PDB file of C-alpha atoms and ligand atoms in Angstrom:
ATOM      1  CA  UNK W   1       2.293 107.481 136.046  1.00  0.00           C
ATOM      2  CA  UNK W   2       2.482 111.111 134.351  1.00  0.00           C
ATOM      3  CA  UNK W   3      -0.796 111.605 131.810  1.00  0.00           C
ATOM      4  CA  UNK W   4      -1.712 114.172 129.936  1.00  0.00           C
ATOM      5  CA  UNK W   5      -5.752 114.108 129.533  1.00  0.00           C
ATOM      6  CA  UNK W   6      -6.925 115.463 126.448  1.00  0.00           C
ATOM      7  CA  UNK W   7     -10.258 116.718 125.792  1.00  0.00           C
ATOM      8  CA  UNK W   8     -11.334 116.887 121.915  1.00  0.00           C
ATOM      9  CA  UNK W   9     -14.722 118.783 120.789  1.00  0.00           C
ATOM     10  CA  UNK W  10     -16.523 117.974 117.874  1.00  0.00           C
ATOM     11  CA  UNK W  11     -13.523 115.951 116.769  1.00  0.00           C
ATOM     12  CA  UNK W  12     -16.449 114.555 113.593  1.00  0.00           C
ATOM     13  CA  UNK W  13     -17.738 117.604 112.470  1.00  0.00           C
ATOM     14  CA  UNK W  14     -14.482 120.362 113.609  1.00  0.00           C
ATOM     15  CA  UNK W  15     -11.937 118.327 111.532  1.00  0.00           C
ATOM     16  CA  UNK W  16     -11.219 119.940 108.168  1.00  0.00           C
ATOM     17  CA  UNK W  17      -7.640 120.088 106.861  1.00  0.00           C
ATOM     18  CA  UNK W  18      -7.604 116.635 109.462  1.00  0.00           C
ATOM     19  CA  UNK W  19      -6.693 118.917 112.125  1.00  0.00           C
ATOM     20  CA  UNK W  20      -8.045 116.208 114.337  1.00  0.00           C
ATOM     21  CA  UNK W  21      -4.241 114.924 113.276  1.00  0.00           C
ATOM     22  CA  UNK W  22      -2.901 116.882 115.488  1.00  0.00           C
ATOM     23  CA  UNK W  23      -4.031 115.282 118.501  1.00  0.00           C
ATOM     24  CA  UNK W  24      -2.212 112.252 117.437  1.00  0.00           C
ATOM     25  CA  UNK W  25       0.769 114.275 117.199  1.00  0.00           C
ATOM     26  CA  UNK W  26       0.293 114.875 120.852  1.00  0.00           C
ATOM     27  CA  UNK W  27      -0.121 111.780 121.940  1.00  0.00           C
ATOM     28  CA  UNK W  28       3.277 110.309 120.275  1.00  0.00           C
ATOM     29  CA  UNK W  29       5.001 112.931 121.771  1.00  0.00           C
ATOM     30  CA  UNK W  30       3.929 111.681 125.111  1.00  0.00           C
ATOM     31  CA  UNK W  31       3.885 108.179 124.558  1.00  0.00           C
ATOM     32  CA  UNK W  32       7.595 108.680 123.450  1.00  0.00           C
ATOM     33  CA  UNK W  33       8.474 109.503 126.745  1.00  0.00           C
ATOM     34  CA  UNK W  34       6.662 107.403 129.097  1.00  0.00           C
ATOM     35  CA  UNK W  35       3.446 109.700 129.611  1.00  0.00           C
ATOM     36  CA  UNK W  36       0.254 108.355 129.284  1.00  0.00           C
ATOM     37  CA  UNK W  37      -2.356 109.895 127.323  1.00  0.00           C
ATOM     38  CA  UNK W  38      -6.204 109.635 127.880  1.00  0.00           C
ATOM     39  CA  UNK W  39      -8.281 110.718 124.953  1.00  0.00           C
ATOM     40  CA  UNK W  40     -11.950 111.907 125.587  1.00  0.00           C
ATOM     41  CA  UNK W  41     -14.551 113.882 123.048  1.00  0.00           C
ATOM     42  CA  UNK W  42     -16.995 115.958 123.574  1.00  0.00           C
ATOM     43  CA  UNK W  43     -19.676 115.835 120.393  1.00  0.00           C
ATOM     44  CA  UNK W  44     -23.359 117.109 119.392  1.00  0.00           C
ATOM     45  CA  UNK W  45     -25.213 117.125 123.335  1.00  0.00           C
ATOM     46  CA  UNK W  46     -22.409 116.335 124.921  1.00  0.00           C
ATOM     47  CA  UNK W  47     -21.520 117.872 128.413  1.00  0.00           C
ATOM     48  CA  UNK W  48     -18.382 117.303 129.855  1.00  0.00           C
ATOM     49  CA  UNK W  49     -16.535 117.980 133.495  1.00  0.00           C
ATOM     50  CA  UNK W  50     -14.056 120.571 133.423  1.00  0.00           C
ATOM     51  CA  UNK W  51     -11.917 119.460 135.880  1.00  0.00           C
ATOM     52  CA  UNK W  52     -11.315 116.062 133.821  1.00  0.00           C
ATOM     53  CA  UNK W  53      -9.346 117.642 131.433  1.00  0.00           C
ATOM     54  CA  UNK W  54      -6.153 119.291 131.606  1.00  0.00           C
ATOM     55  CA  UNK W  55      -5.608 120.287 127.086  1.00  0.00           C
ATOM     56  CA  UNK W  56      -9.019 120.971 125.216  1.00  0.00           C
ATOM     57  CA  UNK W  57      -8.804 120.539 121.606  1.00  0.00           C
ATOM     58  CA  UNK W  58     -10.932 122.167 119.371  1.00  0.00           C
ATOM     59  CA  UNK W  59     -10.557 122.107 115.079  1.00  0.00           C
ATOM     60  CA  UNK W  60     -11.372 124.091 112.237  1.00  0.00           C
ATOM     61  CA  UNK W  61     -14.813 123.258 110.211  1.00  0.00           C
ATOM     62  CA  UNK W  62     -16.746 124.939 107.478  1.00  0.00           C
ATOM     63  CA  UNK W  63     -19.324 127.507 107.349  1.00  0.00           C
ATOM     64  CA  UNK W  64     -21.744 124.282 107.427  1.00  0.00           C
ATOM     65  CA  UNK W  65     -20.087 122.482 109.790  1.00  0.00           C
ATOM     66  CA  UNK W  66     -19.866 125.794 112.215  1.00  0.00           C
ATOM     67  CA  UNK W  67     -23.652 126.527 111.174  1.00  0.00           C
ATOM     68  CA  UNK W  68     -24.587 122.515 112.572  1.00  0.00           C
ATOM     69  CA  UNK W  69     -22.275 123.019 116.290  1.00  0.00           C
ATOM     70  CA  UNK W  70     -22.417 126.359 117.185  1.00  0.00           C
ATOM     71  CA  UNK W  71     -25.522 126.466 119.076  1.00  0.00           C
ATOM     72  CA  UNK W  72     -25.131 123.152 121.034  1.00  0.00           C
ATOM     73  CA  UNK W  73     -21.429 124.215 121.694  1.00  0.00           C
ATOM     74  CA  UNK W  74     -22.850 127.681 123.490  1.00  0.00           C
ATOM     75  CA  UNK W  75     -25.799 125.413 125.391  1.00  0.00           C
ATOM     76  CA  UNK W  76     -24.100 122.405 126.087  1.00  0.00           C
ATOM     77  CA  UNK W  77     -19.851 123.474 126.516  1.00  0.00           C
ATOM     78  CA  UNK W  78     -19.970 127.071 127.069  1.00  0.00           C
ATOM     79  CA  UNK W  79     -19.998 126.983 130.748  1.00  0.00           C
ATOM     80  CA  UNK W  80     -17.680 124.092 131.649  1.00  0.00           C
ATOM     81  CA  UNK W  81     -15.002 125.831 128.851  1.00  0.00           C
ATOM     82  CA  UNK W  82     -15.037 128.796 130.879  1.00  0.00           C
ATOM     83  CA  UNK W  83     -14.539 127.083 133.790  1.00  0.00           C
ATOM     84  CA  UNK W  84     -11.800 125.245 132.699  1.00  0.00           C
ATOM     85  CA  UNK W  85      -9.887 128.029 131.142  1.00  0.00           C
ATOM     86  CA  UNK W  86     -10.436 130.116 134.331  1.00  0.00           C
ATOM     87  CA  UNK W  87      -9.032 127.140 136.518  1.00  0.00           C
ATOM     88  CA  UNK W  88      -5.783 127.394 133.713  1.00  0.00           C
ATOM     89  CA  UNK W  89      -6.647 124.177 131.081  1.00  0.00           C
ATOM     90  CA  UNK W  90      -4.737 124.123 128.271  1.00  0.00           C
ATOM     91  CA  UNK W  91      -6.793 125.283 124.600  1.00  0.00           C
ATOM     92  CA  UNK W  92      -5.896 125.247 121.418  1.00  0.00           C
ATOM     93  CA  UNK W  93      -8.171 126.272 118.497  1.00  0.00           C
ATOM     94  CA  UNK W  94      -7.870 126.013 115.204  1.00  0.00           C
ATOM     95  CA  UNK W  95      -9.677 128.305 112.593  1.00  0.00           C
ATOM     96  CA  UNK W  96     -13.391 127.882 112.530  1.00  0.00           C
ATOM     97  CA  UNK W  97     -12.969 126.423 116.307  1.00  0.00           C
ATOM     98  CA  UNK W  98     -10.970 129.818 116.817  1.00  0.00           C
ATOM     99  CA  UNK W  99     -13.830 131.763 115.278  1.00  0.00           C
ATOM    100  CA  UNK W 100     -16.356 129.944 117.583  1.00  0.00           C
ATOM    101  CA  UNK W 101     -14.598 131.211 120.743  1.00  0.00           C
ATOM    102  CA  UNK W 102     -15.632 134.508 119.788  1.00  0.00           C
ATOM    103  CA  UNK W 103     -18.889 136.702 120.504  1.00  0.00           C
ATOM    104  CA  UNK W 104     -20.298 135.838 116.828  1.00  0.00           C
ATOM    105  CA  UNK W 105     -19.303 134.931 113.202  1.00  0.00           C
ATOM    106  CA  UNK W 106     -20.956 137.412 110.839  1.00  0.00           C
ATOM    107  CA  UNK W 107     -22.287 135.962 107.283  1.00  0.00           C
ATOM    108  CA  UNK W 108     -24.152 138.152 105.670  1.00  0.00           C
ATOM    109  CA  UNK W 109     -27.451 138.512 106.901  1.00  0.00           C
ATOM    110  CA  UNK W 110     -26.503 135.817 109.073  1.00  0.00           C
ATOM    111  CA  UNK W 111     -24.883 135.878 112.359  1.00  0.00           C
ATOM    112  CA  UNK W 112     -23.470 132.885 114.511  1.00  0.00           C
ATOM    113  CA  UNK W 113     -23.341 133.278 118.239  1.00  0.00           C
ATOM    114  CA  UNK W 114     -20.134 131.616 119.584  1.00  0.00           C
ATOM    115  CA  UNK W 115     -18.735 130.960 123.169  1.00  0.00           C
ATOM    116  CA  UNK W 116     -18.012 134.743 123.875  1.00  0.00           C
ATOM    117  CA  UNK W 117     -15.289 133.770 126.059  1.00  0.00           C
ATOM    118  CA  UNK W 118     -12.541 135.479 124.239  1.00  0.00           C
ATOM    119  CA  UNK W 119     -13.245 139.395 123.257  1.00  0.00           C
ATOM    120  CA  UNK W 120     -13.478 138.728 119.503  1.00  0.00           C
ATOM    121  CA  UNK W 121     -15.591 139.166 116.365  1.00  0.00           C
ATOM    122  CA  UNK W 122     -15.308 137.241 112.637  1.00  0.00           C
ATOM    123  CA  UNK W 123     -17.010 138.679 109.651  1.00  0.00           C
ATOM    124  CA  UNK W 124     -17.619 137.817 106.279  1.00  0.00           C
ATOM    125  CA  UNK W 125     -16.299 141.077 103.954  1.00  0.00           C
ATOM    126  CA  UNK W 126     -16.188 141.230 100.153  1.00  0.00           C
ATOM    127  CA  UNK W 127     -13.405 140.047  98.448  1.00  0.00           C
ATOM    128  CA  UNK W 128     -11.486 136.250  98.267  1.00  0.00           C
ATOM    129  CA  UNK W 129     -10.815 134.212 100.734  1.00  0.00           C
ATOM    130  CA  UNK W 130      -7.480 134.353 102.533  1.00  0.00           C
ATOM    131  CA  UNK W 131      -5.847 131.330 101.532  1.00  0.00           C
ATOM    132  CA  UNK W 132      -2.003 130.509 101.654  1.00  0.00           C
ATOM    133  CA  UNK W 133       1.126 129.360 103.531  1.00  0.00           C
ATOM    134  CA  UNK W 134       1.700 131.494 106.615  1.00  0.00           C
ATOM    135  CA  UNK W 135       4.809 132.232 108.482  1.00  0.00           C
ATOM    136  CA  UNK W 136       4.269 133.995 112.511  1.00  0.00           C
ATOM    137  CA  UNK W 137       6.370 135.643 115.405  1.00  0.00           C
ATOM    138  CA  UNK W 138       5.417 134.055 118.398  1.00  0.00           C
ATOM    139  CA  UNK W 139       6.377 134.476 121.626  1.00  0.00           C
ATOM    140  CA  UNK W 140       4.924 131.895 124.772  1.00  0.00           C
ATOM    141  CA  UNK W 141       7.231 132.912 126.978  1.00  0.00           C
ATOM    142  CA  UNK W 142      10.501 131.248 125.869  1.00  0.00           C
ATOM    143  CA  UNK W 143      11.509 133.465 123.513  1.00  0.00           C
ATOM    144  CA  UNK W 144      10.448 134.582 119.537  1.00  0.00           C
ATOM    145  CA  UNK W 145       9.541 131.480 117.492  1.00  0.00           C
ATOM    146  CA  UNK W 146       8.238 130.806 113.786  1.00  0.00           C
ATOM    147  CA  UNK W 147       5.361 129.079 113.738  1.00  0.00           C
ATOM    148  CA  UNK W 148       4.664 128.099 110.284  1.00  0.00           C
ATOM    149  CA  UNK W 149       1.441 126.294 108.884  1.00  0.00           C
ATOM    150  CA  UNK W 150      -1.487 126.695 106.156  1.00  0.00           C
ATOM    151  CA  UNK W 151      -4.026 129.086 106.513  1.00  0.00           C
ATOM    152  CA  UNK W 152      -7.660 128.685 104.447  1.00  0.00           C
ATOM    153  CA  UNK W 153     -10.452 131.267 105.427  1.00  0.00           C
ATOM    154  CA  UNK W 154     -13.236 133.834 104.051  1.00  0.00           C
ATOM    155  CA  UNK W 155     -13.928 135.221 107.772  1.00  0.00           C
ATOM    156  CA  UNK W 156     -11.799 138.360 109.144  1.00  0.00           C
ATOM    157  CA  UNK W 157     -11.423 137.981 112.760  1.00  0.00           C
ATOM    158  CA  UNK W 158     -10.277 141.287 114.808  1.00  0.00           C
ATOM    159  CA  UNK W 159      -9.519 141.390 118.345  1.00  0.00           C
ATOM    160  CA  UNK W 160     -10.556 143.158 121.300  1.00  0.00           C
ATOM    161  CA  UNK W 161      -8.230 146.455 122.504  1.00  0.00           C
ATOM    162  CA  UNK W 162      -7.796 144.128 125.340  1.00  0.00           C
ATOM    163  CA  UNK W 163      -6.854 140.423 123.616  1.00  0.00           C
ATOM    164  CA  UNK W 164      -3.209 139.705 122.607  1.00  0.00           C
ATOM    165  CA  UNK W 165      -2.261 137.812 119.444  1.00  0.00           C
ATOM    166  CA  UNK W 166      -0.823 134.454 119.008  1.00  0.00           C
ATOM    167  CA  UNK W 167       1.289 136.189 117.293  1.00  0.00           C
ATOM    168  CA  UNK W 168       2.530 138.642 114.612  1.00  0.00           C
ATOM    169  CA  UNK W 169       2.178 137.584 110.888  1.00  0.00           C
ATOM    170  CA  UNK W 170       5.752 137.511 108.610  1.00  0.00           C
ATOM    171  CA  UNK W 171       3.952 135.879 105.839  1.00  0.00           C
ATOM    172  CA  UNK W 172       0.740 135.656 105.086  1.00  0.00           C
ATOM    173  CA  UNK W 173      -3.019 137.116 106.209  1.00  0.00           C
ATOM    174  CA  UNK W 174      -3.551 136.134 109.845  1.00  0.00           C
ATOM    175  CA  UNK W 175      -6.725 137.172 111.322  1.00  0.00           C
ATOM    176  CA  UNK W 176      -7.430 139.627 108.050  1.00  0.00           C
ATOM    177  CA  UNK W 177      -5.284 140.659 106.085  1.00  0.00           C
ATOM    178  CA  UNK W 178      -4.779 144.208 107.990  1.00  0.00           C
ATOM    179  CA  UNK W 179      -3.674 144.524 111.467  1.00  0.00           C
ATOM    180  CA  UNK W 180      -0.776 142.144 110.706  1.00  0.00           C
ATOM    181  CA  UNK W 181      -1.806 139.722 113.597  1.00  0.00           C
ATOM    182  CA  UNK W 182      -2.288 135.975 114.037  1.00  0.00           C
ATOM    183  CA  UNK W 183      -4.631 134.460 116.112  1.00  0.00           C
ATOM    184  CA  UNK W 184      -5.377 134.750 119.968  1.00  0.00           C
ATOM    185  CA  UNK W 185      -3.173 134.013 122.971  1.00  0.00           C
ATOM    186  CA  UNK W 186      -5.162 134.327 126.425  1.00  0.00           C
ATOM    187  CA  UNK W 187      -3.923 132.779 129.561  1.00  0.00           C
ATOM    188  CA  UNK W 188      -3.302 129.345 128.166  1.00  0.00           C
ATOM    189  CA  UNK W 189      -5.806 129.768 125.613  1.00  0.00           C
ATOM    190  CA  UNK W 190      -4.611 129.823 122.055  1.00  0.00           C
ATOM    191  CA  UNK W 191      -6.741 130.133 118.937  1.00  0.00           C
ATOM    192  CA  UNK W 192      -5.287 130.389 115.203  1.00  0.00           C
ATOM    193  CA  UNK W 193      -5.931 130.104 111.912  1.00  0.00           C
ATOM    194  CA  UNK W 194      -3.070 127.742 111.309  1.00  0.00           C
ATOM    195  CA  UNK W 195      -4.210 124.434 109.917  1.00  0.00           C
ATOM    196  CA  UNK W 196      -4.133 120.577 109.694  1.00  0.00           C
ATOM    197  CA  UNK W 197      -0.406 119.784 110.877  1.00  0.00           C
ATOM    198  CA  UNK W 198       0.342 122.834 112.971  1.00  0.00           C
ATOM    199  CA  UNK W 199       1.515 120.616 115.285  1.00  0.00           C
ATOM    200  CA  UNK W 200       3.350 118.398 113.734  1.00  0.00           C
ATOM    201  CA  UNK W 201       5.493 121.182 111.724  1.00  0.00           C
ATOM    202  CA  UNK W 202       6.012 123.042 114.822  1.00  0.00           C
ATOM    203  CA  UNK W 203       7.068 120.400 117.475  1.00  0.00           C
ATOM    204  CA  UNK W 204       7.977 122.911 119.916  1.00  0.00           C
ATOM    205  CA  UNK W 205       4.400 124.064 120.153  1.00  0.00           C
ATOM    206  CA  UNK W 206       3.138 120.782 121.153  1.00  0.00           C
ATOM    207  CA  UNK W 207       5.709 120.358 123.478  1.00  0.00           C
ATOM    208  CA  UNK W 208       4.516 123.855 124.895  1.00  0.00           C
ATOM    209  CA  UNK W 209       0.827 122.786 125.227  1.00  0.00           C
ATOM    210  CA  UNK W 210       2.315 119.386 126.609  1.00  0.00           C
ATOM    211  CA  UNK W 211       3.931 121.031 129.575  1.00  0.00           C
ATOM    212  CA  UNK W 212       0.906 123.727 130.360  1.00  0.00           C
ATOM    213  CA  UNK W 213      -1.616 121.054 130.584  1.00  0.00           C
ATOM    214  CA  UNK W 214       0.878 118.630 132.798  1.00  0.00           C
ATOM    215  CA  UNK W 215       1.792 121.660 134.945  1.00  0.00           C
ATOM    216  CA  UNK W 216      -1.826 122.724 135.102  1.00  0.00           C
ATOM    217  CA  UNK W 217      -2.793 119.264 136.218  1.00  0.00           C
ATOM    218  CA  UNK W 218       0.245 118.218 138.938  1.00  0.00           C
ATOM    219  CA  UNK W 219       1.163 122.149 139.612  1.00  0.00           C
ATOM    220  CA  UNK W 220       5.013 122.202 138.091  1.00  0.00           C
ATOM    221  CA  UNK W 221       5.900 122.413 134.783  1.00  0.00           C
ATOM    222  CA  UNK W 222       7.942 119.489 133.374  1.00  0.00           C
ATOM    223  CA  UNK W 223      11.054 119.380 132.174  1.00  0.00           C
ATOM    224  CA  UNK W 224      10.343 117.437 129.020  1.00  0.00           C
ATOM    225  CA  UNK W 225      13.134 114.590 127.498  1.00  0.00           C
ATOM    226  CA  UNK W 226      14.293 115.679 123.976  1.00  0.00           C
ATOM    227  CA  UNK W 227      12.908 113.848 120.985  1.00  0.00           C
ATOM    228  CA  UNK W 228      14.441 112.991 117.972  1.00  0.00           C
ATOM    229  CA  UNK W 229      12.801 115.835 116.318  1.00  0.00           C
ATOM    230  CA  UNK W 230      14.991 115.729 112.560  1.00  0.00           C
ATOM    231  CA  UNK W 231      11.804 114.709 110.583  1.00  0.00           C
ATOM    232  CA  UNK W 232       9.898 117.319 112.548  1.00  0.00           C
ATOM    233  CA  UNK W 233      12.256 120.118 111.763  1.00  0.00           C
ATOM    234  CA  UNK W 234      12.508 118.978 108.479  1.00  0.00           C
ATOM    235  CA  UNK W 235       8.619 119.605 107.746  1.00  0.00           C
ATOM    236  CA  UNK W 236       9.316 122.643 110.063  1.00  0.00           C
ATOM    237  CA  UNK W 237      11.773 124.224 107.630  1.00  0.00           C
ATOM    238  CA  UNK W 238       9.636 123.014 104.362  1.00  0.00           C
ATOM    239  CA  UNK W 239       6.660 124.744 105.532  1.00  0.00           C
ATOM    240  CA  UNK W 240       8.737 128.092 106.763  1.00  0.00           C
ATOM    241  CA  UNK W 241      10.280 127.927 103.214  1.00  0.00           C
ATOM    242  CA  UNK W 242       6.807 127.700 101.860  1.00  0.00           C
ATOM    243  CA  UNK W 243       5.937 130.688 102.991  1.00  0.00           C
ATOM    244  CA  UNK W 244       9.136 133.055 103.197  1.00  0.00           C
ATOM    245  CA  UNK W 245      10.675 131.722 100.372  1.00  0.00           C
TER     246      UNK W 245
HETATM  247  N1  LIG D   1     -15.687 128.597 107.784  1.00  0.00           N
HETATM  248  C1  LIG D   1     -14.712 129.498 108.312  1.00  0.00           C
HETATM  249  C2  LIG D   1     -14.256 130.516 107.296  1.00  0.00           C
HETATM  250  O1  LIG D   1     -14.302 130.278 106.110  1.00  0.00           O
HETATM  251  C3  LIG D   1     -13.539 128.713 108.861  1.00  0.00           C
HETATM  252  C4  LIG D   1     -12.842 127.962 107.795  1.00  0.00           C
HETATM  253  C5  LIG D   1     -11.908 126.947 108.287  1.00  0.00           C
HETATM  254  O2  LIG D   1     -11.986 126.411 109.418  1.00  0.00           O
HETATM  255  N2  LIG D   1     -11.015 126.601 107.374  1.00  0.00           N
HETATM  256  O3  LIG D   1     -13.826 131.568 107.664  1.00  0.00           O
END
């Protein structure tokens, strides 16, 4: 039988917003059609294999819940992550897991160290935090889409001259409020500041992460079956008209 093995870090503390939801999301939209789904996490001292896992999930958190997993994520995941993105694992981020895959989250006097496995830096500036419904332009290689989501964050994150965005914002802050970009897209490595149900108000992006990690795990991508997706376009649409309108 077809499975899609999931991977989820920190799912306890790396949950704000629930985005731990989305990994439910994920496993629906396999079940639905006959693919199995095996769920393992990853928490506080936990190692894991990289080759066991073909979608790594990783949520957004406060500064306090960052603060209490950074360091055991860079001594006790760092190296298997890197692995497992080099050998083409699917990984979505979300927000403070985003900022983690960075070299370092500045606060202040205080400075995080994170994964350093994407060519990024977060800092803490003056002024509010960037809070708000967001509407992107992204493009994974099927075409422009809108993602749309919630976004709910005081650090700044710029990019690399080398590091592509998840995409470009329409609506919205994105990774601060300046360059007009959205998150991080490398390999099959995506981070973003999109929250809680991201996955569930943009179906197509699950189904995108569904057929990396299956592809990355039995070497062709699948041709997934159509879902019913009206309530999932529905919440699609809401959100978009949350932020455009
Ligand atoms: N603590 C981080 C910030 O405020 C991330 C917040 C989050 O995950 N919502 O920038």
């Amino acid at each position: 039988m077809t499975e899609l093995r999931l991977l989820a870090l920190y799912p306890e503390q790396m949950n704000i917003y629930a985005d731990r939801g989305n990994i439910v999301f994920l496993r629906r939209r396999c079940e639905w059609r006959g693919i199995g789904f095996e769920y393992a996490a990853a928490g506080p001292g936990e190692r894991f294999e990289p080759g066991s896992h073909d979608l790594i999930y990783l949520g957004g958190g406060q500064d306090r819940d960052q603060r209490a997993v950074a360091a055991d994520m860079v001594e006790t995941k760092r190296e298997a992550l890197g692995t497992a993105l080099a050998d083409g694992a699917a990984v979505l981020a979300v927000c403070g897991g985003y900022q983690l895959l960075g070299h370092s989250y500045q606060l202040g006097e205080e400075r995080l160290e994170g994964l350093g496995l994407v060519d990024l830096e977060t800092v803490r500036k003056p002024g509010p935090r960037l809070i708000g419904n967001v509407a992107i332009e992204a493009d994974l290689g099927s075409g422009k889409r809108t993602v749309a989501g919630f976004e709910n964050h005081g650090g700044r994150t710029y990019l690399g001259s080398g590091e592509q965005p998840f995409g470009r914002v329409i609506k919205g802050f994105g990774n601060n409020g300046e360059d007009g970009l959205e998150g991080v897209k490398e390999g099959n490595l995506i981070g973003t500041y999109l929250h809680g149900p991201l996955l569930p108000k943009n179906a197509w992006l699950a189904d995108h992460l569904i057929a990396t990690a299956l592809e990355r795990r039995y070497g062709t991508r699948p041709d997934l079956e159509p879902l019913n997706d009206s309530l999932e376009l529905a919440a699609h649409e809401s959100a978009r008209a949350a932020a455009l309108d």
